[in-house]
Short mmCIF file of C-alpha atoms in Angstrom, two decimals:
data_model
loop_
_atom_site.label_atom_id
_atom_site.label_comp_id
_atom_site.label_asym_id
_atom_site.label_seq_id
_atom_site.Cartn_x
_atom_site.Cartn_y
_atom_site.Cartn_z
CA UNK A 234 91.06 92.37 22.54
CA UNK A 235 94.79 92.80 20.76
CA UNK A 236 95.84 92.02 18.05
CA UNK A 237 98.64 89.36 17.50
CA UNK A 238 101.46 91.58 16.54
CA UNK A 239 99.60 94.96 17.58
CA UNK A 240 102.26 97.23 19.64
CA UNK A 241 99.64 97.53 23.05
CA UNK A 242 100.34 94.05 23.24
CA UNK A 243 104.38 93.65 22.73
CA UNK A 244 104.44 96.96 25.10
CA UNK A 245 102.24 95.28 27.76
CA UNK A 246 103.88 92.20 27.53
CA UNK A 247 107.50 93.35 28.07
CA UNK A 248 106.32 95.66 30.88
CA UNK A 249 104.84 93.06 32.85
CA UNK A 250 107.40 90.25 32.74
CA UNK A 251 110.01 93.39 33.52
CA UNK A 252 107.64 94.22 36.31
CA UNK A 253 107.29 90.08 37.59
CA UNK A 254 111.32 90.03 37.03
CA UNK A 255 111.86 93.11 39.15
CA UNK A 256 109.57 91.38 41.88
CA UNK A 257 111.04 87.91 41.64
CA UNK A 258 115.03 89.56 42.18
CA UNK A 259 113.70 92.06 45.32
CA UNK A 260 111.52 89.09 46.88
CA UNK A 261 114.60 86.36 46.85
CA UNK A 262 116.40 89.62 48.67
CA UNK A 263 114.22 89.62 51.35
CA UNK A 264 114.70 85.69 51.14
CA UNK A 265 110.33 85.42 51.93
CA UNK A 266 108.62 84.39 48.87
CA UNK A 267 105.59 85.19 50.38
CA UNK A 268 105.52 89.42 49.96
CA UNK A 269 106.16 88.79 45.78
CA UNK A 270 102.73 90.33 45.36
CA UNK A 271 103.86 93.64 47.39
CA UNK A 272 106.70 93.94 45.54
CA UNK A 273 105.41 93.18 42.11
CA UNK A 274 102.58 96.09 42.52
CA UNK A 275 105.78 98.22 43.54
CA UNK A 276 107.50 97.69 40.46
CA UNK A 277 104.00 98.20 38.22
CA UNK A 278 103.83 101.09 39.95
CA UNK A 279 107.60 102.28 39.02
CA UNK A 280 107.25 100.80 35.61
CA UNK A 281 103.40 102.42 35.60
CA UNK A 282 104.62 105.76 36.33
CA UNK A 283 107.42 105.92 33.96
CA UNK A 284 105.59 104.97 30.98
CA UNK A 285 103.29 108.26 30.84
CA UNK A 286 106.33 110.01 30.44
CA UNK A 287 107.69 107.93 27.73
CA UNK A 288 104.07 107.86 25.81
CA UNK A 289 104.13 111.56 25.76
CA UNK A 290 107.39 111.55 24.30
CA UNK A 291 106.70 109.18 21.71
CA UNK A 292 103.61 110.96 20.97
CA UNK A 293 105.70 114.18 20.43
CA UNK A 294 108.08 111.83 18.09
CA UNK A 295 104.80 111.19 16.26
CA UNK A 296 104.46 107.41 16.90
CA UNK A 297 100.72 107.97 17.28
CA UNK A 298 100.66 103.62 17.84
CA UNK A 299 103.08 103.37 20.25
CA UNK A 300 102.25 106.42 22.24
CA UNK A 301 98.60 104.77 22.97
CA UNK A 302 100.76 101.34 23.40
CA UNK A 303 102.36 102.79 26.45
CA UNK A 304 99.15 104.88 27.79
CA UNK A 305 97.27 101.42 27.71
CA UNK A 306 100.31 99.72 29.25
CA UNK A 307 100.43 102.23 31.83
CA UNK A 308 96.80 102.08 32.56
CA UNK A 309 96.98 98.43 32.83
CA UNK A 310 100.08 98.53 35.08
CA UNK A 311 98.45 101.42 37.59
CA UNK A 312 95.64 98.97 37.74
CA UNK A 313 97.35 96.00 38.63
CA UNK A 314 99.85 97.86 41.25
CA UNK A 315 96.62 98.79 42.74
CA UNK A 316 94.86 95.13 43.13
CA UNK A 317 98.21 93.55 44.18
CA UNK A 318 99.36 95.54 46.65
CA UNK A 319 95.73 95.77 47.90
CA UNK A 320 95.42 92.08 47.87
CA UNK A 321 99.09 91.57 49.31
CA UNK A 322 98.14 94.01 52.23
CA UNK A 323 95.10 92.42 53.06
CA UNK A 324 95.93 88.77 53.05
CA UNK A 325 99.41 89.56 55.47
#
């Protein structure tokens, strides 16, 4: 689907281990393991939501690759948000 050194893929990849990261640090806070699903569809959804903002800005900048690098990214992220929240909800 990407390419090996295409920017979709570096983007998507640093936004989701920042998104598992962000989950992993607020889940040993709550010292349960078990609600790291709820918290990592938080944090796509954070990290979701701030990268439209940042793909229109590199659009304006003209980066015409990295602007659809973060749109995808953020498409990807709202999706996932979505199913693990859903899934986290359900199965508590």
């Amino acid at each position: 689907m990407f390419k090996r050194n295409s920017p979709e893929l570096k983007t998507l990849t640093i936004n989701i281990i920042v998104a598992f990261v962000i989950a992993v640090f607020f889940a040993l806070g709550d010292t349960a393991l078990d609600s790291i699903g709820f918290y990592f569809g938080l944090s796509a959804l954070g990290i979701g939501l701030i990268d439209i903002p940042i793909a229109i800005i590199v659009f304006i900048a003209g980066s015409n690759a990295y602007g659809k690098a973060f749109l995808i990214s953020a498409g990807l992220l709202l999706l996932l948000s979505g199913i693990s929240c859903g899934s986290s909800a359900f199965f508590e």
